[in-house]
CSV table of C-alpha atoms (C1' of nucleotides) in Angstrom, one decimal:
chain,number,residue,atom,x,y,z
A,1,UNK,CA,76.7,130.5,105.3
A,2,UNK,CA,77.3,133.7,107.0
A,3,UNK,CA,79.5,133.5,110.1
A,4,UNK,CA,79.0,135.5,113.2
A,5,UNK,CA,81.8,137.4,114.8
A,6,UNK,CA,81.5,135.2,117.8
A,7,UNK,CA,82.2,132.2,115.7
A,8,UNK,CA,85.4,133.7,114.2
A,9,UNK,CA,86.6,134.9,117.5
A,10,UNK,CA,86.0,131.5,119.2
A,11,UNK,CA,87.9,129.7,116.5
A,12,UNK,CA,90.8,132.2,116.7
A,13,UNK,CA,91.0,131.9,120.5
A,14,UNK,CA,90.8,128.2,120.2
A,15,UNK,CA,93.8,128.3,117.8
A,16,UNK,CA,95.7,130.5,120.2
A,17,UNK,CA,95.0,128.2,123.2
A,18,UNK,CA,95.9,125.1,121.2
A,19,UNK,CA,98.9,126.9,119.8
A,20,UNK,CA,100.2,127.6,123.2
A,21,UNK,CA,100.0,131.4,122.9
A,22,UNK,CA,98.3,131.5,126.2
A,23,UNK,CA,99.7,129.6,129.2
A,24,UNK,CA,97.6,127.7,131.7
A,25,UNK,CA,95.8,130.0,134.1
A,26,UNK,CA,96.1,133.1,132.0
A,27,UNK,CA,93.2,135.5,132.4
A,28,UNK,CA,91.5,136.5,129.1
A,29,UNK,CA,90.7,140.2,129.5
A,30,UNK,CA,87.4,140.9,127.8
A,31,UNK,CA,87.9,144.6,126.9
A,32,UNK,CA,91.5,144.1,125.7
A,33,UNK,CA,90.5,141.2,123.5
A,34,UNK,CA,87.5,143.0,122.3
A,35,UNK,CA,89.5,146.0,121.1
A,36,UNK,CA,92.1,143.7,119.7
A,37,UNK,CA,89.5,142.0,117.6
A,38,UNK,CA,87.8,145.3,116.8
A,39,UNK,CA,84.4,144.3,118.3
A,40,UNK,CA,82.5,145.0,121.4
A,41,UNK,CA,82.4,142.8,124.5
A,42,UNK,CA,79.1,141.1,123.5
A,43,UNK,CA,80.4,138.7,120.8
A,44,UNK,CA,83.6,138.2,122.7
A,45,UNK,CA,81.7,137.0,125.7
A,46,UNK,CA,79.7,134.6,123.6
A,47,UNK,CA,82.9,133.2,122.2
A,48,UNK,CA,84.2,132.7,125.8
A,49,UNK,CA,81.0,130.9,126.7
A,50,UNK,CA,81.6,128.5,123.9
A,51,UNK,CA,85.2,127.9,124.8
A,52,UNK,CA,84.1,127.2,128.4
A,53,UNK,CA,81.7,124.5,127.1
A,54,UNK,CA,84.6,122.9,125.3
A,55,UNK,CA,86.7,122.9,128.5
A,56,UNK,CA,89.4,125.2,127.0
A,57,UNK,CA,88.7,128.0,129.5
A,58,UNK,CA,87.2,128.1,133.0
A,59,UNK,CA,84.6,130.8,133.6
A,60,UNK,CA,84.8,131.8,137.2
A,61,UNK,CA,81.7,133.9,138.1
A,62,UNK,CA,82.5,137.5,138.6
A,63,UNK,CA,86.1,136.8,138.1
A,64,UNK,CA,86.7,136.3,134.4
A,65,UNK,CA,87.8,133.7,132.0
A,66,UNK,CA,91.0,131.7,132.7
A,67,UNK,CA,92.6,129.4,130.1
A,68,UNK,CA,92.7,125.7,131.0
A,69,UNK,CA,95.6,124.0,129.4
A,70,UNK,CA,95.4,120.3,130.1
A,71,UNK,CA,98.1,119.1,132.5
A,72,UNK,CA,100.2,115.9,132.0
A,73,UNK,CA,97.6,113.9,134.0
A,74,UNK,CA,94.8,115.2,131.9
A,75,UNK,CA,96.6,114.4,128.7
A,76,UNK,CA,97.4,110.9,129.7
A,77,UNK,CA,93.8,110.4,130.6
A,78,UNK,CA,92.6,111.8,127.3
A,79,UNK,CA,95.0,109.7,125.3
A,80,UNK,CA,93.7,106.6,127.2
A,81,UNK,CA,90.2,107.5,126.2
A,82,UNK,CA,91.3,108.3,122.7
A,83,UNK,CA,92.7,104.8,122.4
A,84,UNK,CA,89.4,103.3,123.6
A,85,UNK,CA,87.4,105.4,121.2
A,86,UNK,CA,89.4,104.2,118.3
A,87,UNK,CA,89.1,100.7,119.5
A,88,UNK,CA,85.3,101.1,119.5
A,89,UNK,CA,85.4,102.5,116.0
A,90,UNK,CA,87.5,99.6,114.9
A,91,UNK,CA,85.3,97.0,116.5
A,92,UNK,CA,82.2,98.4,114.9
A,93,UNK,CA,83.9,99.1,111.6
A,94,UNK,CA,85.1,95.6,111.3
A,95,UNK,CA,81.5,94.5,111.0
A,96,UNK,CA,80.2,97.4,108.9
A,97,UNK,CA,82.9,98.6,106.6
A,98,UNK,CA,82.1,98.8,102.9
A,99,UNK,CA,84.3,97.6,100.2
A,100,UNK,CA,84.7,101.1,98.9
A,101,UNK,CA,85.9,102.3,102.3
A,102,UNK,CA,88.3,99.4,102.4
A,103,UNK,CA,89.8,100.5,99.1
A,104,UNK,CA,90.1,104.0,100.5
A,105,UNK,CA,91.9,102.7,103.5
A,106,UNK,CA,94.3,100.9,101.3
A,107,UNK,CA,94.9,104.0,99.3
A,108,UNK,CA,95.5,106.1,102.4
A,109,UNK,CA,97.8,103.5,103.8
A,110,UNK,CA,99.8,103.3,100.5
A,111,UNK,CA,100.2,107.1,100.5
A,112,UNK,CA,101.3,106.9,104.1
A,113,UNK,CA,104.0,104.4,103.1
A,114,UNK,CA,105.1,106.6,100.3
A,115,UNK,CA,105.4,109.5,102.7
A,116,UNK,CA,107.5,107.5,105.0
A,117,UNK,CA,109.9,106.6,102.1
A,118,UNK,CA,109.9,110.2,101.0
A,119,UNK,CA,110.7,111.4,104.6
A,120,UNK,CA,107.7,113.7,104.4
A,121,UNK,CA,106.1,114.0,107.8
A,122,UNK,CA,103.5,116.5,106.8
A,123,UNK,CA,102.2,114.3,104.0
A,124,UNK,CA,102.4,111.3,106.4
A,125,UNK,CA,100.4,113.2,108.9
A,126,UNK,CA,97.6,114.1,106.5
A,127,UNK,CA,97.2,110.6,105.1
A,128,UNK,CA,97.4,109.1,108.5
A,129,UNK,CA,94.6,111.4,109.6
A,130,UNK,CA,92.6,110.3,106.5
A,131,UNK,CA,93.2,106.7,107.4
A,132,UNK,CA,91.8,107.1,110.9
A,133,UNK,CA,88.8,109.3,109.8
A,134,UNK,CA,87.7,106.6,107.4
A,135,UNK,CA,87.6,104.1,110.3
A,136,UNK,CA,85.6,106.6,112.4
A,137,UNK,CA,83.1,107.0,109.6
A,138,UNK,CA,82.8,103.3,108.9
A,139,UNK,CA,81.9,102.6,112.5
A,140,UNK,CA,78.5,103.4,111.1
A,141,UNK,CA,77.7,105.5,114.1
A,142,UNK,CA,77.8,109.2,113.3
A,143,UNK,CA,77.5,110.2,117.0
A,144,UNK,CA,80.6,108.1,117.8
A,145,UNK,CA,82.3,109.5,114.7
A,146,UNK,CA,81.7,113.1,116.0
A,147,UNK,CA,82.9,112.4,119.5
A,148,UNK,CA,86.0,110.6,118.3
A,149,UNK,CA,86.8,113.4,115.8
A,150,UNK,CA,86.3,116.0,118.5
A,151,UNK,CA,88.8,114.3,120.9
A,152,UNK,CA,91.2,113.7,118.0
A,153,UNK,CA,91.1,117.4,117.2
A,154,UNK,CA,91.7,118.3,120.8
A,155,UNK,CA,94.7,116.1,121.0
A,156,UNK,CA,96.1,117.1,117.7
A,157,UNK,CA,98.8,119.5,118.8
A,158,UNK,CA,100.2,117.0,121.3
A,159,UNK,CA,100.1,114.1,118.9
A,160,UNK,CA,102.0,116.0,116.3
A,161,UNK,CA,105.1,116.6,118.4
A,162,UNK,CA,105.6,112.9,119.0
A,163,UNK,CA,105.6,112.0,115.4
A,164,UNK,CA,109.2,113.4,115.4
A,165,UNK,CA,110.4,110.5,117.6
A,166,UNK,CA,112.8,108.4,115.7
A,167,UNK,CA,111.4,105.3,114.0
A,168,UNK,CA,107.8,106.1,115.0
A,169,UNK,CA,106.5,106.4,111.5
A,170,UNK,CA,107.9,103.0,110.4
A,171,UNK,CA,106.5,101.3,113.5
A,172,UNK,CA,103.2,103.0,112.9
A,173,UNK,CA,103.0,101.6,109.4
A,174,UNK,CA,103.3,98.1,110.8
A,175,UNK,CA,100.4,98.7,113.1
A,176,UNK,CA,98.4,100.1,110.2
A,177,UNK,CA,98.9,96.8,108.4
A,178,UNK,CA,97.5,94.9,111.3
A,179,UNK,CA,94.5,97.1,111.6
A,180,UNK,CA,93.9,96.8,107.9
A,181,UNK,CA,94.0,93.0,107.8
A,182,UNK,CA,91.7,92.8,110.9
A,183,UNK,CA,89.2,95.1,109.2
A,184,UNK,CA,89.4,93.2,106.0
A,185,UNK,CA,88.7,89.9,107.7
A,186,UNK,CA,86.0,91.4,109.8
A,187,UNK,CA,87.6,90.3,113.1
A,188,UNK,CA,86.2,92.8,115.5
A,189,UNK,CA,88.3,92.2,118.5
A,190,UNK,CA,91.5,92.1,116.6
A,191,UNK,CA,90.7,95.4,115.0
A,192,UNK,CA,89.8,96.9,118.3
A,193,UNK,CA,93.0,95.6,120.0
A,194,UNK,CA,95.2,96.8,117.1
A,195,UNK,CA,93.7,100.2,117.1
A,196,UNK,CA,93.8,100.5,120.9
A,197,UNK,CA,97.5,99.5,120.9
A,198,UNK,CA,98.2,101.8,118.0
A,199,UNK,CA,96.9,104.9,119.8
A,200,UNK,CA,97.9,103.9,123.3
A,201,UNK,CA,101.5,103.8,122.2
A,202,UNK,CA,101.2,107.4,121.3
A,203,UNK,CA,100.0,108.1,124.8
A,204,UNK,CA,102.9,106.2,126.3
A,205,UNK,CA,105.4,107.9,124.1
A,206,UNK,CA,103.9,111.2,125.2
A,207,UNK,CA,104.3,110.1,128.7
A,208,UNK,CA,108.0,109.5,128.3
A,209,UNK,CA,108.3,112.7,126.3
A,210,UNK,CA,106.8,114.6,129.2
A,211,UNK,CA,109.2,112.9,131.5
A,212,UNK,CA,112.3,113.9,129.5
A,213,UNK,CA,111.0,117.4,129.2
A,214,UNK,CA,110.4,117.6,132.9
A,215,UNK,CA,113.9,116.2,133.6
A,216,UNK,CA,115.4,118.6,131.2
A,217,UNK,CA,113.7,121.5,132.9
A,218,UNK,CA,115.1,120.7,136.2
B,1,UNK,CA,79.2,130.0,144.5
B,2,UNK,CA,77.0,132.6,143.0
B,3,UNK,CA,75.2,131.6,139.9
B,4,UNK,CA,74.6,133.8,136.9
B,5,UNK,CA,71.2,134.2,135.4
B,6,UNK,CA,72.5,132.6,132.2
B,7,UNK,CA,73.3,129.4,134.2
B,8,UNK,CA,69.9,129.2,135.7
B,9,UNK,CA,68.1,129.8,132.4
B,10,UNK,CA,70.3,127.2,130.6
B,11,UNK,CA,69.4,124.6,133.2
B,12,UNK,CA,65.8,125.4,133.1
B,13,UNK,CA,65.7,125.3,129.3
B,14,UNK,CA,67.6,122.0,129.4
B,15,UNK,CA,65.0,120.6,131.7
B,16,UNK,CA,62.3,121.7,129.4
B,17,UNK,CA,63.9,120.2,126.4
B,18,UNK,CA,64.6,117.0,128.2
B,19,UNK,CA,61.1,116.9,129.7
B,20,UNK,CA,59.6,117.2,126.2
B,21,UNK,CA,58.0,120.6,126.8
B,22,UNK,CA,59.4,121.7,123.5
B,23,UNK,CA,59.1,119.5,120.4
B,24,UNK,CA,61.7,118.9,117.8
B,25,UNK,CA,62.2,121.9,115.5
B,26,UNK,CA,60.4,124.4,117.8
B,27,UNK,CA,61.9,127.9,117.6
B,28,UNK,CA,62.9,129.4,120.9
B,29,UNK,CA,61.9,133.1,120.7
B,30,UNK,CA,64.4,135.2,122.5
B,31,UNK,CA,62.2,138.1,123.5
B,32,UNK,CA,59.4,135.9,124.7
B,33,UNK,CA,61.6,133.7,126.8
B,34,UNK,CA,63.4,136.8,128.1
B,35,UNK,CA,60.3,138.4,129.4
B,36,UNK,CA,59.1,135.0,130.6
B,37,UNK,CA,62.2,134.7,132.7
B,38,UNK,CA,62.1,138.3,133.6
B,39,UNK,CA,65.6,139.1,132.2
B,40,UNK,CA,66.9,140.8,129.1
B,41,UNK,CA,68.0,139.1,126.0
B,42,UNK,CA,71.7,139.1,126.9
B,43,UNK,CA,71.7,136.3,129.5
B,44,UNK,CA,69.2,134.4,127.5
B,45,UNK,CA,71.3,134.4,124.5
B,46,UNK,CA,74.3,133.1,126.5
B,47,UNK,CA,72.1,130.3,127.7
B,48,UNK,CA,71.2,129.4,124.1
B,49,UNK,CA,74.8,129.4,123.1
B,50,UNK,CA,75.5,126.9,125.8
B,51,UNK,CA,72.6,124.7,124.8
B,52,UNK,CA,73.9,124.8,121.2
B,53,UNK,CA,77.2,123.6,122.4
B,54,UNK,CA,75.6,120.6,124.0
B,55,UNK,CA,73.6,119.9,120.9
B,56,UNK,CA,70.2,120.5,122.4
B,57,UNK,CA,69.4,123.4,120.1
B,58,UNK,CA,70.6,124.3,116.7
B,59,UNK,CA,71.6,128.0,116.2
B,60,UNK,CA,70.9,129.0,112.7
B,61,UNK,CA,72.6,132.3,111.9
B,62,UNK,CA,70.1,135.2,111.7
B,63,UNK,CA,67.3,132.7,112.0
B,64,UNK,CA,67.1,131.8,115.6
B,65,UNK,CA,67.4,128.8,118.0
B,66,UNK,CA,65.6,125.6,117.1
B,67,UNK,CA,65.4,122.7,119.5
B,68,UNK,CA,67.1,119.5,118.4
B,69,UNK,CA,65.4,116.5,119.9
B,70,UNK,CA,67.3,113.4,118.9
B,71,UNK,CA,65.5,111.1,116.5
B,72,UNK,CA,65.3,107.3,116.7
B,73,UNK,CA,68.5,106.9,114.7
B,74,UNK,CA,70.4,109.3,117.0
B,75,UNK,CA,69.1,107.6,120.0
B,76,UNK,CA,70.2,104.2,118.9
B,77,UNK,CA,73.6,105.6,118.0
B,78,UNK,CA,73.9,107.3,121.4
B,79,UNK,CA,72.9,104.2,123.3
B,80,UNK,CA,75.4,102.1,121.4
B,81,UNK,CA,78.1,104.6,122.4
B,82,UNK,CA,76.8,104.6,125.9
B,83,UNK,CA,77.2,100.9,126.1
B,84,UNK,CA,80.7,101.1,124.8
B,85,UNK,CA,81.6,103.9,127.3
B,86,UNK,CA,80.3,101.8,130.1
B,87,UNK,CA,82.3,98.9,128.8
B,88,UNK,CA,85.5,101.0,128.8
B,89,UNK,CA,84.8,102.1,132.4
B,90,UNK,CA,84.3,98.5,133.3
B,91,UNK,CA,87.5,97.3,131.7
B,92,UNK,CA,89.6,99.9,133.4
B,93,UNK,CA,87.7,99.6,136.7
B,94,UNK,CA,88.3,95.9,136.8
B,95,UNK,CA,92.0,96.6,137.1
B,96,UNK,CA,91.8,99.7,139.3
B,97,UNK,CA,88.9,99.4,141.6
B,98,UNK,CA,89.5,99.8,145.3
B,99,UNK,CA,88.1,97.6,148.0
B,100,UNK,CA,86.1,100.4,149.5
B,101,UNK,CA,84.5,101.1,146.1
B,102,UNK,CA,83.7,97.4,145.8
B,103,UNK,CA,81.9,97.5,149.1
B,104,UNK,CA,80.0,100.6,147.9
B,105,UNK,CA,79.0,98.7,144.8
B,106,UNK,CA,77.7,95.8,146.9
B,107,UNK,CA,75.7,98.2,149.0
B,108,UNK,CA,74.2,99.9,145.9
B,109,UNK,CA,73.3,96.6,144.4
B,110,UNK,CA,71.7,95.3,147.6
B,111,UNK,CA,69.6,98.4,147.8
B,112,UNK,CA,68.6,97.9,144.1
B,113,UNK,CA,67.5,94.4,145.0
B,114,UNK,CA,65.5,95.7,147.9
B,115,UNK,CA,63.9,98.2,145.6
B,116,UNK,CA,62.9,95.5,143.1
B,117,UNK,CA,61.3,93.5,145.9
B,118,UNK,CA,59.5,96.6,147.2
B,119,UNK,CA,58.3,97.4,143.6
B,120,UNK,CA,59.8,100.8,144.0
B,121,UNK,CA,61.1,102.0,140.6
B,122,UNK,CA,62.2,105.4,141.8
B,123,UNK,CA,64.4,104.0,144.5
B,124,UNK,CA,65.7,101.4,142.0
B,125,UNK,CA,66.5,104.1,139.6
B,126,UNK,CA,68.5,106.1,142.1
B,127,UNK,CA,70.5,103.1,143.4
B,128,UNK,CA,71.1,101.9,139.9
B,129,UNK,CA,72.5,105.3,139.0
B,130,UNK,CA,74.8,105.1,142.0
B,131,UNK,CA,76.0,101.7,141.0
B,132,UNK,CA,77.0,102.9,137.6
B,133,UNK,CA,78.5,106.1,138.8
B,134,UNK,CA,80.8,104.2,141.1
B,135,UNK,CA,82.1,102.2,138.1
B,136,UNK,CA,82.7,105.4,136.1
B,137,UNK,CA,84.7,106.8,139.0
B,138,UNK,CA,86.7,103.7,139.6
B,139,UNK,CA,87.8,103.7,136.0
B,140,UNK,CA,90.5,105.9,137.5
B,141,UNK,CA,90.2,108.2,134.5
B,142,UNK,CA,88.4,111.4,135.4
B,143,UNK,CA,88.1,112.5,131.8
B,144,UNK,CA,86.3,109.3,130.9
B,145,UNK,CA,84.2,109.7,134.0
B,146,UNK,CA,83.1,113.1,132.9
B,147,UNK,CA,82.3,112.1,129.3
B,148,UNK,CA,80.4,109.0,130.4
B,149,UNK,CA,78.4,111.0,133.0
B,150,UNK,CA,77.5,113.6,130.4
B,151,UNK,CA,76.2,111.1,128.0
B,152,UNK,CA,74.4,109.2,130.8
B,153,UNK,CA,72.7,112.4,131.7
B,154,UNK,CA,71.7,113.2,128.2
B,155,UNK,CA,70.1,109.7,127.8
B,156,UNK,CA,68.4,109.8,131.2
B,157,UNK,CA,64.9,110.6,130.0
B,158,UNK,CA,64.9,107.9,127.4
B,159,UNK,CA,66.4,105.3,129.7
B,160,UNK,CA,63.8,105.9,132.3
B,161,UNK,CA,60.9,104.9,130.0
B,162,UNK,CA,62.7,101.7,129.3
B,163,UNK,CA,62.6,100.7,133.0
B,164,UNK,CA,58.9,100.3,132.8
B,165,UNK,CA,59.2,97.3,130.5
B,166,UNK,CA,58.0,94.2,132.2
B,167,UNK,CA,60.7,92.1,133.9
B,168,UNK,CA,63.4,94.6,133.0
B,169,UNK,CA,64.4,95.3,136.6
B,170,UNK,CA,64.8,91.6,137.5
B,171,UNK,CA,66.8,90.9,134.4
B,172,UNK,CA,68.9,94.0,135.2
B,173,UNK,CA,69.7,92.6,138.6
B,174,UNK,CA,71.1,89.4,137.1
B,175,UNK,CA,73.3,91.5,134.9
B,176,UNK,CA,74.5,93.6,137.8
B,177,UNK,CA,75.5,90.3,139.5
B,178,UNK,CA,77.7,89.4,136.5
B,179,UNK,CA,79.3,92.8,136.4
B,180,UNK,CA,80.0,92.7,140.1
B,181,UNK,CA,81.7,89.3,140.1
B,182,UNK,CA,83.8,90.3,137.0
B,183,UNK,CA,85.0,93.5,138.8
B,184,UNK,CA,85.7,91.5,142.0
B,185,UNK,CA,87.8,89.0,140.2
B,186,UNK,CA,89.5,91.7,138.1
B,187,UNK,CA,88.6,90.2,134.8
B,188,UNK,CA,88.7,93.2,132.5
B,189,UNK,CA,87.1,91.7,129.4
B,190,UNK,CA,84.3,90.0,131.3
B,191,UNK,CA,83.5,93.3,133.1
B,192,UNK,CA,83.5,95.2,129.8
B,193,UNK,CA,81.3,92.6,128.0
B,194,UNK,CA,78.9,92.4,130.9
B,195,UNK,CA,78.5,96.2,131.0
B,196,UNK,CA,78.2,96.6,127.3
B,197,UNK,CA,75.4,94.0,127.2
B,198,UNK,CA,73.7,95.5,130.2
B,199,UNK,CA,73.4,98.9,128.6
B,200,UNK,CA,72.9,98.0,125.0
B,201,UNK,CA,69.1,98.2,124.4
B,202,UNK,CA,68.8,97.2,120.8
B,203,UNK,CA,70.3,94.4,118.8
B,204,UNK,CA,73.0,94.9,116.2
B,205,UNK,CA,70.7,93.8,113.4
B,206,UNK,CA,68.2,96.5,114.2
B,207,UNK,CA,71.0,99.1,114.3
B,208,UNK,CA,72.5,98.1,111.0
B,209,UNK,CA,69.0,98.1,109.5
B,210,UNK,CA,68.6,101.7,110.7
B,211,UNK,CA,72.0,102.6,109.4
B,212,UNK,CA,71.3,101.3,106.0
B,213,UNK,CA,68.0,103.1,106.0
B,214,UNK,CA,69.8,106.3,106.9
B,215,UNK,CA,72.4,105.9,104.2
B,216,UNK,CA,69.8,105.0,101.6
B,217,UNK,CA,68.0,108.2,102.5
B,218,UNK,CA,71.0,110.4,101.7
C,1,DC,C1',105.5,144.5,160.6
C,2,DA,C1',101.3,142.5,159.6
C,3,DT,C1',96.5,143.5,159.4
C,4,DT,C1',92.2,145.5,158.6
C,5,DC,C1',89.0,148.6,156.9
C,6,DA,C1',87.3,152.4,154.0
C,7,DG,C1',87.4,154.3,149.5
C,8,DT,C1',88.7,153.9,144.8
C,9,DT,C1',89.2,151.4,140.6
C,10,DT,C1',88.6,147.9,137.6
C,11,DT,C1',85.9,144.3,135.6
C,12,DT,C1',82.1,141.4,135.1
C,13,DG,C1',77.0,140.8,134.5
C,14,DT,C1',72.8,142.7,132.7
C,15,DA,C1',69.9,146.0,130.3
C,16,DT,C1',68.9,148.9,126.6
C,17,DA,C1',69.7,150.9,122.1
C,18,DC,C1',70.7,150.5,117.4
C,19,DA,C1',71.7,148.2,112.8
C,20,DA,C1',71.3,144.6,109.4
C,21,DG,C1',69.2,140.7,107.6
C,22,DA,C1',65.1,137.7,107.1
C,23,DA,C1',60.2,136.8,107.1
C,24,DA,C1',55.7,138.6,106.0
C,25,DG,C1',52.5,141.5,104.0
C,26,DT,C1',51.0,144.6,100.1
C,27,DT,C1',50.5,146.4,95.8
C,28,DG,C1',50.7,146.2,90.9
C,29,DA,C1',51.2,144.0,86.4
C,30,DC,C1',50.0,140.2,83.5
D,1,DG,C1',43.8,134.8,90.1
D,2,DT,C1',48.8,134.4,90.3
D,3,DC,C1',53.2,135.8,90.7
D,4,DA,C1',56.8,139.2,91.4
D,5,DA,C1',58.8,143.2,93.3
D,6,DC,C1',58.6,146.4,97.0
D,7,DT,C1',57.7,147.8,101.6
D,8,DT,C1',56.9,146.9,106.3
D,9,DT,C1',57.7,144.5,110.4
D,10,DC,C1',60.1,141.4,113.1
D,11,DT,C1',64.1,139.1,114.8
D,12,DT,C1',68.8,138.5,115.3
D,13,DG,C1',73.5,140.3,116.0
D,14,DT,C1',76.3,144.0,117.9
D,15,DA,C1',77.4,148.1,120.4
D,16,DT,C1',76.9,151.0,124.3
D,17,DA,C1',75.4,152.2,129.0
D,18,DC,C1',74.8,151.1,133.7
D,19,DA,C1',74.9,148.5,138.2
D,20,DA,C1',77.1,145.4,141.2
D,21,DA,C1',80.8,142.7,142.8
D,22,DA,C1',85.6,141.8,143.2
D,23,DA,C1',90.4,143.6,143.3
D,24,DC,C1',93.4,147.2,144.5
D,25,DT,C1',95.3,151.1,147.3
D,26,DG,C1',96.7,153.0,151.2
D,27,DA,C1',96.6,154.7,155.6
D,28,DA,C1',95.5,153.7,160.5
D,29,DT,C1',96.0,150.3,164.2
D,30,DG,C1',97.3,146.3,167.1
DNA sequence: CATTCAGTTTTTGTATACAAGAAAGTTGAC
DNA sequence: GTCAACTTTCTTGTATACAAAAACTGAATG
């Protein structure tokens, strides 16, 4: 499948915004970016339109494109919604999950455990993501799966930081255990609650992380 | 706030797709639409990009834009997610709703009741929408509010037909009552359950039937 | 010293022009 | 008559050109 320039540019800009290359409120100059990418303004503008739809930049008419980094309040709200999304996936998956998927979940969880013992955050991160994606999929609702994956992706850079907190991985493994047993026994509400709590904790941790950062900055 | 041509065209095309002017799979010819709107291809292409981001058209590279009407399975999935979104709003709103908003809810509900007695579906529709939007807002999470409103809007044309079902409005009023009391007493789970049930249109069995059909087809 | 207003400059929004790829139509061989 | 390769036409993707609106400059004025 041939990719258009606009696609590549949109992805690259998305990476940069997620990666923090651009600060909140920065103006994205069309001509400068265009010559930087070696293309004309046309595909670049298409890319900006796309980013605007995703909420990564604000497109002020006749003014230009300004990057929209989510503030602390936005992030807390998004984490709250993420927790609820995962809870929904869990509630539905508890009723619909297949045996094969349950086996996959066990496998992902075992590899998570191994990563914890090996002190390997990257591997833990990958397997943890697989664990959650399986649950999204087993919700049996591809629309929900897409929405949840999209928000997951958007929160990815912020989630990653807080994995470094001491003891988080061990605690997370306990929560995975609860999720797994709830799914195995098909107890919808337990699965939903376990997943909501599992993700909401990340949001709260993030909250305190922000607070410490803010205090440190003062 | 000055609107760009691309904005107007995107809205108009969105209306047409929602309104069923274009059937699923129709190709949207750039040059024909451009001369139809009296503009060049540039703003029209921007509009198509936006519609693609919203999932209303598929943009096949070097092939053109094709409208993507959701099929029955998609609709069931989206309605299921809508029900869960509303449930989330309800759960959060039960804990966060203000007295003023509660009064507004009562007002909207009263006007709904009046519309039912007056056999006025349009008025009912408008007040019903206000009722729900208040709950979205009182979730206290503007990100959730935006996501829920977006999905609500996308499902609007399909929801409307449903209202014509005999006795639906009366039943709906009963459910509103339950939602209202749950919110008033701050009982999160009751509010969530009431809203989920209120919005869910199809039974679980039908959904899983469709899901298995879809999986079998792959 | 702040302010306002005219002129300049920059930048966006749109139109047009051009190039490359895909669909369609044609010709020729079997 | 059918199928395949070639050519033609059409459509998309990209570049460039132009017009209008916003930002900037700077001097004149209260």
